[in-house]
Amino acid sequence: MRFTPCRFRQPETPLFRSFVLSLSPTNGTGRVHFRLSTQMDITRFIVSRRNDALLVGDYGSYRKQLSRRLLTVRRRLGRTSPKGRKYAPKTAISAEDISSNPEFVALILLTSERAWAHALYMKSMHSADSSAKDITGSTKKHVISRLHKAEQTAAHLLDLLRFIHDKSDIPNVVLEARAYRCMLRGSSDFESRKWENCLKAYSEAHLLYKALARTSGANQRDPFSELLSSTVDPSIRYAAYQLRLPRTLSITRIVSRFLPQEGDFIREVLKHDPDLLKEGSSSTKTASDTNAKDLPKTISWRTRTVNIEDANIGQALAAVSAAEQKMAASLASATDLTLKEQAVAYDEVLLPSQDAVDATKTAIDELTADGVTQSDQRMQGLQITRTAVNYALVSWRIGRNRVLCGRNDGAPLDQDHSKNMKRPRDTDKPATASDESNGKKLARLRERVVLYDIILQSLDSVKELPGVAADQNFLEELETQRSYFSALRSLAIGRSHKLLSNSKNALAIFARALSHAPDPLSSRFTSPAFSKPVNIEVTKSQATSLHHLLESLAVQHRALVEIENLSSEAVRAEKLKAAGAIPLVERLDEYPVNGADLTNLVVYPPRLRPVPVKPLFLDVAWTYIDYPGRATKRQAGANRTAQDMEGKAEEKKEGKKGWFGFGR
C-alpha cells in the first residue's frame, strides 16, 4: 500500500513557509501515520508578535490583540459557537486536525501566548506599584496558574507534533516546540521559586535554542539569539544567584551542570553537535587555562599605578583584556550587524569585568577580616584597583547602551528599516522599505529616553567610587559627559513633542538641550576622533555634531513658533475685523484688547430695523399696567363681575334642605 504525497495550499500566515503532507502505510497496527514535512517558524512567529505588540503597548494590549486574533482564527476554522445558540465546548485539537489544516498550530500557539501575556500583565501591574511588596496570595496563584496553562498548551502542541513526525527523526519544528515548552515551564518554576527545577527547564531551553541558532542561516538566527539574550540567560543567572552558585561560573557551565541527561531531545542534539556544552570564548577560561606569564602585573588608574598581588584579580583582568580584543575584532570585521547583535557582543566583556569586580571585593574583604587597616599599602592598592575595575565595568555598560541608542548615540532620528520591510505578493520582487508611523517613532524615542536615564545613573555611580571625589579634573570630565547625555535626553523628548505637533514645547526643550550641551571647544574631550568599540568616552566630533544639530533645531522651531504666532494673530485680526461692523454700544460685554474703536460707537443716523416686541415680563404685568382708554372697559368689567356674584348667591340660597337632599 503506497500513497503519493499531496500538496495543500499555503495558509495566509507567516507561521508556515511550505507544507507537504505524506501518508505512510499501516505497519500492522491498523493506524495510518501522518508525517508533516513543513518549515514552521514557531520561534519567529512568537518573537515577532511580542516585539510588534510591546513596541507600542504593554502586556495588556498584547493580550487583547491575541484575543482578537484567536477569534479570527477560530471563525476561520469553524470552532466558534453560532450566534444565538448555546455555547458548546469544542473537542481537543488532534493530529488529524493539524494534518488537514496546519493553521491549528497557530491556534494553539495563540492560546498559549495569551495565557503567558495575562500572567506577565498581572505581574507588571503589581510591579508598577512602588508601595507594594512581592506578589502574594491569590494574585501569585493566578499568575502561576496562567503560566501553567501556557506550559500545558505548549506541551499539547509538542505531543501532536511528535505524533505526526517519526520518532527516529526529530525536525527543527519539534525542537522549537520543545524549547518553547521548556521556556514556559521555566517561567512557571521561576514564579513558584523552584530554583532547581527552573534551572533544569531553562538549561534545556538554552541548549535547544543554541543548537537551532547554529543550524539556522544568518538571517534566521535572530529570534533564537534574542530569546537567549533577553529571557533565557538572565533567568539562568538569577536562578543561579538564588542557589548561591559562584558568579564566576559561565552560562555554559551552569547549563551543563543542571541539564537533564535523560530525554530523546538532548541526546539527539548532542549527537549532532557535541560541542554545544564546550566553552569556546576566552572570557570563560578557568584559572588553570591561563598561563602565569600572561597575567598582568600592574594596573593603572589616572596617574597612579599599583601592583597586582592577588592571582584571582590578575586572571580576571587577563580574561577582560582577551574579551575586549575579541569584541573589537568581531565588531570591526562585521559591518552589517544589527543594534541588538552589537549589544550582545558587549556581554562577552561585561561578564569577565563583573568577575574582576567580584575578585577585587573578595580580596578587600579578606584583608579587612585579617585586621588590615585602610592606611596599609596593600589596602590602598586594592582600593585603586577597585576604582579602576568598577570604572571599566561602568564604561562598557554605558557603551552597550550607547550602541542600542543608534547611530551617533541616537541624535539623528533614523528610520529602522529592518522592521519596516514589506515584500509584495509577487515573491520575485525585492522587499521595499515603508514609512514608519509616528507611534513607532514615539516608542523608539521612549526607549532612548530610558537608555539615557540608565547612562546618567551609571555616571552618578562613578562619583561614589573611592578616590573620585578628590580628583577635581576627573569630576569635571564626568560632568562634561553627563551634560552630553542630558542634552541627548532632552533632544529625544523634544523630538517627541515635535511629532505631536507641539512646536512651543519642542522649542523650549530644544533650548534647554542646547544649554546642557557641552562646549565643543572645551579641553575636557580626551579623544578627538571616534573609536570602536564605544565606551564611556565622548569624542570632540560627537560633541560638535550634537551642538550644531541642537542649534539648527532651535532656530528651526523658533521660526515655526513665530509663524504660528503670526498666523494666530492674523486669525485674531480677521475676527476683530468681522466684529468691528457692530457698534460699540452693542458689544459692551466684550473687552477691547486692542483698544475701543471710538469711530463706531452707535449707528447714526438710526436705521429702521426689527426689534423684539412684547417680551415675557410685559405679558405677566399686563393686568397691572394702565393704558389710555382702558379705564371704562375695566369699570364695565367690574360691574359685570359683581352682578354675576349676586346671581350665584341667590341660586345658592334656593338649594335643597335636609339630609341627602330631602326636605321636611
XYZ file of C-alpha atoms in Angstrom:
664
model
C 0.000 0.000 0.000
C 1.522 3.267 -1.073
C 0.282 6.829 -1.032
C 1.586 9.626 -3.181
C 2.284 12.960 -1.494
C -0.464 15.540 -1.908
C 0.235 19.261 -1.722
C -2.031 21.710 0.046
C -2.482 25.452 -0.358
C -0.241 27.509 1.902
C -2.298 29.324 4.569
C -2.073 33.097 4.850
C 0.049 33.274 7.982
C 3.788 33.870 8.499
C 3.954 30.719 10.619
C 4.297 28.443 7.592
C 6.554 28.684 4.563
C 5.851 25.330 2.934
C 3.592 22.437 3.725
C 3.597 18.891 2.369
C 1.542 16.041 3.812
C 2.510 12.451 3.200
C 0.841 9.277 4.408
C 2.759 6.156 5.286
C 1.104 2.735 5.199
C -0.054 0.988 8.307
C 2.633 -1.062 9.977
C 0.384 -3.761 11.329
C -1.267 -1.597 13.941
C -4.182 -0.580 11.771
C -3.338 3.105 12.110
C -2.280 5.438 9.347
C 0.785 7.519 10.301
C 0.862 11.179 9.323
C 4.116 12.889 8.525
C 4.228 16.683 8.378
C 7.129 17.929 6.273
C 6.963 21.653 6.897
C 9.120 24.590 7.905
C 7.106 26.240 10.634
C 8.749 29.275 12.193
C 7.328 28.838 15.688
C 10.012 30.939 17.363
C 9.899 33.704 14.746
C 6.084 33.702 14.976
C 6.240 34.247 18.753
C 9.106 36.761 18.852
C 7.730 38.935 16.042
C 4.297 39.161 17.657
C 5.778 40.024 21.039
C 8.035 42.710 19.617
C 5.321 44.316 17.485
C 2.827 44.417 20.355
C 5.214 45.504 23.121
C 6.756 48.204 20.947
C 3.632 50.370 21.144
C 1.890 48.916 24.196
C 2.176 46.633 27.212
C 1.282 43.042 28.052
C -2.378 44.012 28.463
C -2.627 45.311 24.902
C -0.720 42.231 23.705
C -3.284 40.013 25.415
C -6.196 41.883 23.802
C -4.530 41.638 20.406
C -4.121 37.884 20.863
C -7.785 37.533 21.848
C -8.902 39.279 18.677
C -6.588 37.150 16.578
C -7.802 33.983 18.307
C -11.406 34.816 17.476
C -10.474 35.356 13.823
C -8.637 32.030 13.604
C -11.443 30.163 15.366
C -14.030 31.568 12.976
C -11.880 30.569 10.038
C -11.512 27.044 11.388
C -15.186 26.738 12.345
C -14.562 26.313 16.085
C -16.892 29.070 17.326
C -20.454 28.763 18.573
C -23.020 30.201 16.120
C -24.659 33.444 17.160
C -27.824 32.894 19.163
C -27.004 29.317 20.156
C -25.865 27.909 23.459
C -22.128 27.509 23.971
C -20.909 24.026 23.200
C -17.342 23.029 24.155
C -15.203 22.011 21.216
C -13.206 18.836 21.032
C -9.475 18.947 21.603
C -7.258 19.524 18.603
C -5.885 16.278 17.247
C -3.024 15.348 14.957
C -5.511 14.775 12.146
C -6.686 18.391 12.506
C -3.135 19.693 12.126
C -2.549 17.369 9.187
C -5.669 18.639 7.439
C -5.033 22.314 8.233
C -1.694 23.487 9.731
C -3.371 26.681 10.979
C -4.399 24.690 14.062
C -0.760 25.091 15.177
C -1.235 28.865 15.134
C -4.425 28.415 17.186
C -2.541 26.508 19.884
C 0.343 28.999 19.918
C -2.006 31.972 20.219
C -3.794 30.306 23.131
C -0.519 29.665 24.932
C 0.747 33.182 24.274
C -2.458 34.737 25.602
C -2.128 32.885 28.909
C 1.537 33.948 29.136
C 0.679 37.589 28.355
C -2.061 37.542 31.018
C 0.421 36.370 33.649
C 3.032 38.944 32.663
C 0.384 41.694 32.644
C -0.662 40.924 36.227
C 2.973 40.828 37.277
C 3.783 44.148 35.574
C 0.736 45.842 37.134
C 1.905 44.745 40.575
C 5.495 45.841 39.961
C 4.284 49.272 38.784
C 3.010 49.944 42.312
C 6.080 51.219 44.169
C 4.449 50.743 47.584
C 3.651 47.060 47.005
C 5.932 44.208 48.045
C 6.350 40.803 46.439
C 3.299 39.196 44.867
C 1.498 37.030 47.414
C -1.857 35.370 47.932
C -4.425 34.913 45.211
C -2.591 37.151 42.726
C 0.511 34.961 42.861
C -1.596 31.830 42.462
C -3.352 33.385 39.476
C -0.022 34.263 37.821
C 1.307 30.733 38.344
C -1.982 29.290 37.068
C -1.758 31.293 33.824
C 1.858 30.262 33.265
C 0.945 26.631 33.973
C -1.849 26.817 31.394
C 0.566 28.272 28.818
C 3.034 25.449 29.524
C 0.340 22.770 29.259
C -0.902 24.200 25.952
C 2.654 24.172 24.564
C 3.054 20.580 25.811
C -0.117 19.603 23.920
C 1.348 21.093 20.736
C 4.599 19.198 21.290
C 2.761 15.889 21.704
C 0.830 16.465 18.489
C 3.964 17.285 16.511
C 5.796 14.270 17.948
C 2.881 12.066 16.894
C 2.953 13.432 13.359
C 6.719 13.059 12.868
C 8.749 9.902 13.099
C 10.362 9.303 16.463
C 13.663 8.424 14.835
C 13.996 11.791 13.133
C 13.377 14.990 15.147
C 12.960 18.007 12.822
C 13.548 21.612 13.797
C 9.856 22.333 14.283
C 9.679 19.754 17.091
C 12.847 21.166 18.656
C 11.339 24.652 18.573
C 8.150 23.392 20.205
C 10.191 21.594 22.883
C 12.307 24.683 23.568
C 9.179 26.844 23.776
C 7.614 24.467 26.299
C 10.808 24.378 28.407
C 10.949 28.164 28.441
C 7.342 28.396 29.679
C 7.982 25.693 32.274
C 10.995 27.641 33.491
C 8.855 30.776 33.795
C 6.316 28.886 35.895
C 9.013 27.452 38.184
C 10.610 30.910 38.368
C 7.404 32.409 39.791
C 6.964 29.396 42.097
C 10.500 29.944 43.456
C 11.515 26.387 42.489
C 15.011 27.412 41.502
C 16.491 23.988 40.762
C 13.583 22.983 38.505
C 13.757 26.437 36.914
C 17.448 25.912 36.084
C 16.734 22.486 34.604
C 13.998 23.818 32.326
C 15.917 26.911 31.227
C 19.096 24.854 30.693
C 17.295 22.614 28.225
C 15.761 25.654 26.500
C 19.237 27.237 26.286
C 20.705 24.118 24.704
C 17.904 23.745 22.153
C 17.836 27.423 21.132
C 21.623 27.460 20.859
C 21.529 24.397 18.603
C 18.778 25.918 16.470
C 20.740 29.166 16.137
C 23.800 27.254 14.927
C 21.908 25.220 12.349
C 19.891 28.192 11.033
C 21.030 30.643 8.430
C 22.432 34.097 9.136
C 19.039 35.743 8.532
C 17.080 33.225 10.621
C 19.066 33.044 13.857
C 17.915 36.416 15.227
C 14.787 35.121 17.052
C 16.789 32.403 18.831
C 19.548 34.815 19.850
C 17.002 37.356 21.064
C 15.230 34.830 23.296
C 18.571 33.641 24.677
C 19.872 37.119 25.494
C 16.622 38.657 26.759
C 14.815 35.830 28.575
C 16.677 32.545 28.997
C 20.194 33.611 30.016
C 19.147 36.347 32.527
C 16.752 33.892 34.172
C 19.538 31.305 34.450
C 21.771 33.926 36.058
C 19.132 34.923 38.609
C 18.210 31.332 39.485
C 21.906 30.505 39.932
C 22.228 33.519 42.226
C 19.295 32.278 44.311
C 21.000 28.873 44.628
C 24.174 30.703 45.789
C 26.274 29.469 42.895
C 29.533 31.362 42.219
C 29.105 34.240 39.826
C 32.311 33.230 38.085
C 30.522 30.209 36.608
C 29.650 30.780 32.986
C 26.258 30.119 31.460
C 27.638 27.073 29.651
C 28.899 25.521 32.888
C 25.609 26.125 34.661
C 23.715 24.570 31.746
C 25.964 21.510 31.635
C 25.552 21.095 35.410
C 21.735 21.283 35.529
C 20.907 19.882 32.093
C 18.719 16.755 32.363
C 20.660 13.876 30.915
C 17.616 11.773 30.039
C 15.392 12.543 27.092
C 15.397 11.997 23.349
C 15.792 15.675 22.525
C 19.020 16.236 24.454
C 20.630 13.035 23.203
C 19.654 13.837 19.613
C 21.000 17.382 19.787
C 24.274 16.409 21.469
C 24.744 13.563 18.980
C 24.666 16.008 16.059
C 26.655 18.774 17.802
C 28.754 17.585 20.784
C 30.480 20.997 21.076
C 27.382 22.763 22.394
C 28.466 22.319 26.016
C 32.070 23.317 25.379
C 33.311 26.778 26.264
C 34.955 28.392 23.287
C 35.338 32.006 24.428
C 38.395 33.204 26.256
C 36.238 35.069 28.745
C 35.124 31.757 30.273
C 38.511 30.125 30.756
C 39.419 28.965 34.208
C 42.485 29.810 36.164
C 44.256 26.651 35.065
C 43.826 27.588 31.392
C 45.700 30.854 31.780
C 49.473 30.883 31.998
C 51.024 32.811 34.805
C 53.308 34.706 32.440
C 50.297 36.124 30.600
C 48.771 37.656 33.723
C 49.073 41.440 34.153
C 51.418 42.553 36.908
C 50.220 46.152 37.333
C 47.105 48.209 36.800
C 46.920 51.949 36.147
C 44.262 54.437 37.166
C 44.725 58.060 36.132
C 48.253 58.933 37.314
C 48.570 56.031 39.764
C 49.999 52.581 39.027
C 49.787 49.759 41.555
C 50.962 46.154 41.580
C 48.500 43.263 41.339
C 49.299 40.863 44.170
C 46.134 38.760 44.054
C 46.208 35.978 41.444
C 42.426 35.899 41.053
C 42.369 39.586 40.155
C 45.158 39.067 37.616
C 43.324 36.159 35.981
C 40.101 38.166 35.803
C 41.885 41.140 34.243
C 43.552 38.857 31.696
C 40.140 37.455 30.755
C 38.804 41.005 30.403
C 41.673 42.000 28.129
C 41.168 38.920 25.917
C 37.417 39.547 25.728
C 37.973 43.194 24.768
C 40.289 42.195 21.919
C 37.826 39.594 20.679
C 34.921 42.054 20.811
C 36.888 44.732 18.970
C 37.847 42.250 16.249
C 34.284 40.957 15.831
C 32.793 44.461 15.616
C 35.450 45.625 13.167
C 35.059 42.622 10.859
C 31.230 42.554 10.778
C 29.716 45.711 9.315
C 26.125 44.510 8.799
C 25.277 43.683 12.416
C 22.062 44.996 13.902
C 21.998 47.087 17.073
C 20.961 44.124 19.209
C 23.717 41.936 17.768
C 26.288 44.619 18.548
C 24.926 44.889 22.094
C 25.199 41.118 22.528
C 28.915 41.390 21.675
C 29.363 43.634 24.727
C 28.049 40.880 27.008
C 31.255 38.919 26.424
C 33.173 41.757 28.089
C 30.662 42.621 30.817
C 30.780 39.134 32.339
C 34.564 38.971 32.955
C 34.512 42.629 34.034
C 31.984 41.739 36.717
C 34.206 38.828 37.718
C 37.122 41.243 38.160
C 34.952 43.482 40.370
C 33.925 40.496 42.496
C 37.506 39.283 42.816
C 38.646 42.726 43.978
C 35.845 42.973 46.545
C 36.688 39.491 47.846
C 40.344 40.451 48.283
C 39.389 43.625 50.184
C 37.020 41.680 52.452
C 39.734 39.146 53.227
C 42.204 41.876 54.233
C 39.551 43.579 56.329
C 38.805 40.288 58.106
C 42.537 39.896 58.860
C 42.543 43.305 60.589
C 44.459 45.235 57.919
C 43.822 48.979 58.240
C 42.878 51.327 55.414
C 46.269 53.062 55.599
C 48.091 49.854 54.697
C 49.803 49.880 51.302
C 48.093 46.650 50.215
C 44.676 48.053 51.087
C 45.456 51.290 49.259
C 46.466 49.339 46.160
C 43.273 47.264 46.270
C 41.151 50.399 46.616
C 42.766 51.853 43.490
C 42.235 48.534 41.705
C 38.610 48.553 42.820
C 38.054 52.014 41.364
C 39.734 51.044 38.079
C 37.795 47.810 37.512
C 34.460 49.362 38.540
C 35.021 52.282 36.185
C 35.857 49.857 33.356
C 32.649 47.905 34.049
C 30.530 51.070 34.060
C 32.275 52.240 30.894
C 31.351 49.077 28.959
C 27.773 49.201 30.279
C 27.423 52.751 29.023
C 28.970 51.719 25.699
C 26.397 48.935 25.321
C 23.539 51.351 25.973
C 25.018 53.861 23.519
C 25.071 51.184 20.835
C 21.398 50.413 21.496
C 20.556 54.110 21.078
C 21.597 54.017 17.418
C 23.867 55.987 15.147
C 25.668 58.935 16.804
C 24.171 57.986 20.202
C 20.635 58.385 18.854
C 20.999 62.044 17.869
C 19.526 61.620 14.341
C 16.032 60.152 14.160
C 16.864 57.401 11.703
C 14.162 55.065 10.463
C 14.524 51.441 11.491
C 14.257 49.789 8.072
C 14.820 46.289 9.448
C 11.292 46.190 10.854
C 9.557 48.038 8.038
C 10.352 45.921 5.009
C 7.265 44.962 3.052
C 7.535 42.244 0.435
C 4.923 42.338 -2.331
C 2.802 39.325 -3.069
C 4.952 38.600 -6.084
C 7.940 36.958 -4.399
C 10.223 37.771 -7.335
C 10.217 41.458 -6.433
C 12.554 42.655 -3.677
C 11.266 43.992 -0.375
C 10.799 47.738 -0.095
C 11.008 49.945 2.984
C 7.767 51.508 4.179
C 7.391 54.761 6.073
C 7.472 54.397 9.828
C 4.393 55.574 11.698
C 4.513 58.233 14.408
C 3.526 55.666 17.020
C 6.624 53.552 16.343
C 8.808 56.646 16.293
C 7.449 57.712 19.672
C 8.059 54.213 21.028
C 11.688 54.285 19.866
C 12.166 57.741 21.408
C 10.687 56.437 24.662
C 13.204 53.584 24.645
C 16.051 56.015 24.050
C 14.979 58.189 26.988
C 15.082 55.092 29.221
C 18.590 54.268 27.963
C 19.760 57.840 28.601
C 18.387 57.660 32.144
C 20.348 54.450 32.748
C 23.502 56.098 31.387
C 23.053 59.105 33.686
C 22.568 56.799 36.670
C 25.754 54.933 35.754
C 27.679 58.210 35.574
C 26.398 59.177 39.019
C 27.542 55.833 40.420
C 31.119 56.558 39.276
C 31.267 59.546 41.650
C 30.804 57.200 44.606
C 33.949 55.175 43.860
C 36.945 55.556 46.226
C 39.218 58.475 45.364
C 36.957 60.031 42.728
C 35.682 62.865 44.916
C 39.246 64.154 45.448
C 40.064 64.259 41.716
C 38.680 67.598 40.536
C 39.750 67.193 36.903
C 38.095 63.781 36.675
C 34.880 65.179 38.174
C 34.847 67.888 35.521
C 35.223 65.241 32.811
C 32.317 63.293 34.293
C 30.222 66.461 34.384
C 31.004 67.117 30.722
C 29.901 63.587 29.797
C 26.761 63.981 31.908
C 25.935 67.239 30.098
C 26.334 65.465 26.757
C 23.885 62.678 27.629
C 21.472 65.100 29.329
C 21.349 67.075 26.088
C 20.640 63.856 24.169
C 17.831 63.010 26.575
C 16.258 66.438 26.116
C 16.711 66.070 22.357
C 14.696 62.824 22.343
C 11.910 64.388 24.427
C 11.849 67.439 22.154
C 11.545 65.233 19.071
C 8.524 63.502 20.622
C 6.829 66.885 21.107
C 7.695 67.718 17.516
C 5.969 64.543 16.297
C 2.910 65.542 18.333
C 2.902 68.998 16.622
C 3.698 70.860 19.864
C 6.149 73.370 18.421
C 6.275 75.608 21.503
C 7.081 72.722 23.852
C 9.636 71.369 21.386
C 11.316 74.797 21.150
C 11.523 75.087 24.946
C 13.060 71.611 25.309
C 15.492 72.120 22.416
C 16.622 75.375 24.011
C 17.146 73.522 27.289
C 19.106 70.796 25.495
C 21.277 73.455 23.862
C 22.019 74.932 27.285
C 23.002 71.461 28.563
C 25.170 70.596 25.565
C 28.884 70.790 26.368
C 31.058 73.301 24.616
C 32.815 71.515 21.723
C 35.820 73.806 22.167
C 36.358 72.552 25.716
C 39.598 70.776 26.519
C 37.786 68.082 28.520
C 37.415 65.829 25.489
C 40.307 63.405 25.663
C 39.887 61.667 22.307
C 39.342 63.924 19.287
C 38.222 61.119 16.921
C 35.623 58.377 17.032
C 36.848 54.977 18.169
C 35.452 51.446 18.267
C 34.192 49.776 20.382
C 32.173 52.536 22.007
C 32.565 53.112 25.734
C 32.068 56.000 28.165
C 34.381 58.376 26.305
C 32.754 61.222 24.338
C 34.746 62.494 21.376
C 35.090 66.084 20.284
C 33.466 65.364 16.914
C 30.401 63.900 18.626
C 30.009 66.946 20.873
C 30.439 69.277 17.882
C 27.839 67.475 15.761
C 25.362 67.441 18.662
C 25.879 71.165 19.288
C 25.299 72.015 15.620
C 22.220 69.788 15.481
C 20.668 71.427 18.544
C 21.402 74.910 17.195
C 19.711 74.105 13.885
C 16.688 72.553 15.597
C 16.339 75.528 17.948
C 16.472 78.013 15.044
C 14.050 75.920 13.001
C 11.456 75.631 15.762
C 11.869 79.275 16.727
C 10.851 80.122 13.158
C 7.949 77.656 13.314
C 6.685 79.178 16.556
C 6.979 82.665 15.069
C 4.989 81.574 12.013
C 2.317 80.057 14.263
C 2.126 83.282 16.292
C 1.795 85.397 13.159
C -0.906 83.133 11.758
C -2.822 83.205 15.051
C -2.564 87.000 15.150
C -3.871 87.174 11.576
C -6.822 84.990 12.505
C -7.476 87.140 15.543
C -7.328 90.289 13.407
C -9.841 88.783 10.986
C -12.181 88.054 13.854
C -11.815 91.616 15.160
C -12.401 92.991 11.703
C -15.558 90.939 11.362
C -16.733 92.100 14.762
C -15.846 95.727 14.001
C -19.029 96.267 11.926
C -21.098 96.011 15.125
C -21.210 99.317 17.075
C -19.510 99.510 20.443
C -22.737 100.119 22.351
C -23.922 96.624 21.367
C -20.626 94.971 22.351
C -20.288 96.191 25.926
C -19.857 92.611 27.182
C -16.565 92.269 25.217
C -13.328 93.742 26.463
C -11.462 95.627 23.679
C -7.966 94.119 23.817
C -6.505 96.457 21.213
C -8.499 99.485 22.412
C -12.037 100.663 21.737
C -12.993 101.877 18.278
C -14.355 105.370 19.091
C -15.388 105.937 15.485
C -18.094 103.259 15.733
C -19.927 103.996 18.987
C -23.535 103.957 17.737
C -25.388 103.763 14.438
C -26.198 107.322 13.381
C -28.477 108.279 11.818
C -30.679 105.443 13.171
C -31.828 102.878 10.663
C -35.145 101.104 10.634
C -34.625 97.534 11.811
C -36.732 94.897 13.551
C -36.675 94.765 17.350
C -38.224 92.228 19.753
C -41.868 93.017 20.645
C -43.797 92.170 23.851
C -41.240 90.344 25.966
C -42.346 87.903 28.603
C -42.343 90.323 31.528
C -44.859 92.618 29.708
C -47.267 89.689 29.361
C -47.026 88.974 33.090
C -47.565 92.643 34.033
C -50.446 93.213 31.586
C -53.127 93.388 34.287
C -51.104 95.831 36.378
C -50.458 98.474 33.724
C -52.961 101.245 32.862
C -53.145 102.300 29.275
C -55.124 105.298 27.852
C -58.833 104.423 27.174
C -58.725 101.264 29.242
C -60.443 102.677 32.449
C -64.091 102.470 31.115
C -63.552 98.886 29.990
C -62.199 97.919 33.402
C -65.240 99.595 35.209
C -67.706 97.760 32.957
C -65.960 94.519 33.618
C -66.096 95.126 37.385
C -69.868 95.810 37.314
C -70.484 92.690 35.297
C -68.470 90.658 37.781
C -70.476 91.994 40.766
C -73.783 91.075 39.111
C -72.595 87.565 38.417
C -71.574 87.095 42.056
C -75.040 88.226 43.306
C -76.813 85.801 40.923
C -74.710 82.908 42.188
C -75.530 83.814 45.813
C -79.314 83.732 45.174
C -79.081 80.365 43.475
C -77.197 79.042 46.459
C -79.965 80.121 48.897
C -82.658 78.181 46.939
C -80.840 74.869 47.379
C -82.373 71.711 48.911
C -82.541 71.232 52.684
C -82.141 68.239 54.931
C -80.018 65.192 54.688
C -79.450 63.574 51.305
C -81.366 66.402 49.637
C -84.787 65.521 51.124
C -86.813 68.418 52.538
C -89.024 68.316 55.618
